[in-house]
Amino acid sequence: MVGLETAFEILGGKGQLAGVLGITVRALNYKLNADRGVSNLDLTWTAKALEARGNKMLEHAAKLRVVLADGDAKS
């Protein structure tokens, strides 16, 4: 499933996504190859992990903007 492939790329690899789903990389490969189904729970957990990663990125971006606004960053 392309959605899971994109997710593991964003999360840092198949091992990361497998960990989120509580399965092995081998089991994840079966899902990616459509040899096993992808459940609504798989998609829910994947979405939550992506949201958490996205929130961390947004928080860090906000911190960087504060530094810029304070004039502490050097060009």
C-alpha positions as YAML, in Angstrom:
chain: A
units: angstrom
residues:
- id: 1
  name: MET
  ca: [0.00, 0.00, 0.00]
- id: 2
  name: VAL
  ca: [1.44, 3.32, -1.11]
- id: 3
  name: GLY
  ca: [0.13, 5.10, 1.99]
- id: 4
  name: LEU
  ca: [2.16, 2.86, 4.28]
- id: 5
  name: GLU
  ca: [5.24, 3.19, 2.06]
- id: 6
  name: THR
  ca: [5.08, 6.96, 2.31]
- id: 7
  name: ALA
  ca: [4.54, 6.68, 6.06]
- id: 8
  name: PHE
  ca: [7.61, 4.52, 6.67]
- id: 9
  name: GLU
  ca: [9.71, 6.92, 4.60]
- id: 10
  name: ILE
  ca: [8.53, 9.86, 6.72]
- id: 11
  name: LEU
  ca: [8.94, 7.97, 9.99]
- id: 12
  name: GLY
  ca: [12.48, 6.87, 9.18]
- id: 13
  name: GLY
  ca: [12.17, 3.34, 7.86]
- id: 14
  name: LYS
  ca: [10.23, 0.13, 7.93]
- id: 15
  name: GLY
  ca: [11.47, -0.69, 11.42]
- id: 16
  name: GLN
  ca: [9.94, 2.50, 12.78]
- id: 17
  name: LEU
  ca: [6.55, 1.82, 11.23]
- id: 18
  name: ALA
  ca: [6.62, -1.82, 12.24]
- id: 19
  name: GLY
  ca: [7.28, -0.68, 15.81]
- id: 20
  name: VAL
  ca: [4.31, 1.69, 15.68]
- id: 21
  name: LEU
  ca: [2.10, -1.16, 14.49]
- id: 22
  name: GLY
  ca: [3.55, -3.64, 16.99]
- id: 23
  name: ILE
  ca: [4.60, -6.07, 14.25]
- id: 24
  name: THR
  ca: [7.84, -7.27, 12.69]
- id: 25
  name: VAL
  ca: [9.33, -5.79, 9.55]
- id: 26
  name: ARG
  ca: [8.57, -9.10, 7.86]
- id: 27
  name: ALA
  ca: [4.88, -8.78, 8.74]
- id: 28
  name: LEU
  ca: [4.93, -5.18, 7.51]
- id: 29
  name: ASN
  ca: [6.40, -6.36, 4.21]
- id: 30
  name: TYR
  ca: [3.46, -8.76, 3.83]
- id: 31
  name: LYS
  ca: [1.10, -5.81, 4.29]
- id: 32
  name: LEU
  ca: [3.05, -3.68, 1.82]
- id: 33
  name: ASN
  ca: [2.95, -6.47, -0.77]
- id: 34
  name: ALA
  ca: [-0.80, -6.96, -0.21]
- id: 35
  name: ASP
  ca: [-0.21, -10.50, 1.02]
- id: 36
  name: ARG
  ca: [-1.94, -9.46, 4.25]
- id: 37
  name: GLY
  ca: [-4.62, -6.90, 4.81]
- id: 38
  name: VAL
  ca: [-4.20, -3.46, 6.29]
- id: 39
  name: SER
  ca: [-6.71, -2.82, 9.05]
- id: 40
  name: ASN
  ca: [-8.35, 0.39, 10.13]
- id: 41
  name: LEU
  ca: [-6.31, 0.12, 13.33]
- id: 42
  name: ASP
  ca: [-3.09, -0.08, 11.29]
- id: 43
  name: LEU
  ca: [-4.07, 3.12, 9.52]
- id: 44
  name: THR
  ca: [-5.15, 4.83, 12.75]
- id: 45
  name: TRP
  ca: [-1.85, 4.07, 14.51]
- id: 46
  name: THR
  ca: [0.12, 5.13, 11.45]
- id: 47
  name: ALA
  ca: [-1.77, 8.41, 11.24]
- id: 48
  name: LYS
  ca: [-1.18, 9.09, 14.95]
- id: 49
  name: ALA
  ca: [2.55, 8.45, 14.57]
- id: 50
  name: LEU
  ca: [2.71, 10.79, 11.57]
- id: 51
  name: GLU
  ca: [0.78, 13.46, 13.47]
- id: 52
  name: ALA
  ca: [3.16, 13.17, 16.42]
- id: 53
  name: ARG
  ca: [6.17, 13.49, 14.12]
- id: 54
  name: GLY
  ca: [4.57, 16.46, 12.36]
- id: 55
  name: ASN
  ca: [3.83, 18.17, 15.66]
- id: 56
  name: LYS
  ca: [7.46, 17.76, 16.76]
- id: 57
  name: MET
  ca: [8.59, 19.34, 13.50]
- id: 58
  name: LEU
  ca: [6.18, 22.25, 13.89]
- id: 59
  name: GLU
  ca: [7.29, 22.83, 17.50]
- id: 60
  name: HIS
  ca: [10.93, 22.91, 16.45]
- id: 61
  name: ALA
  ca: [10.18, 25.27, 13.56]
- id: 62
  name: ALA
  ca: [8.43, 27.59, 16.01]
- id: 63
  name: LYS
  ca: [11.50, 27.58, 18.27]
- id: 64
  name: LEU
  ca: [13.70, 28.49, 15.33]
- id: 65
  name: ARG
  ca: [11.39, 31.36, 14.44]
- id: 66
  name: VAL
  ca: [11.63, 32.67, 18.00]
- id: 67
  name: VAL
  ca: [15.40, 32.73, 17.69]
- id: 68
  name: LEU
  ca: [15.08, 34.65, 14.43]
- id: 69
  name: ALA
  ca: [12.62, 37.11, 15.94]
- id: 70
  name: ASP
  ca: [14.91, 37.72, 18.90]
- id: 71
  name: GLY
  ca: [17.76, 38.50, 16.54]
- id: 72
  name: ASP
  ca: [20.00, 35.88, 18.17]
- id: 73
  name: ALA
  ca: [20.69, 34.03, 14.93]
- id: 74
  name: LYS
  ca: [23.74, 35.05, 12.96]
- id: 75
  name: SER
  ca: [23.49, 35.33, 9.19]
...
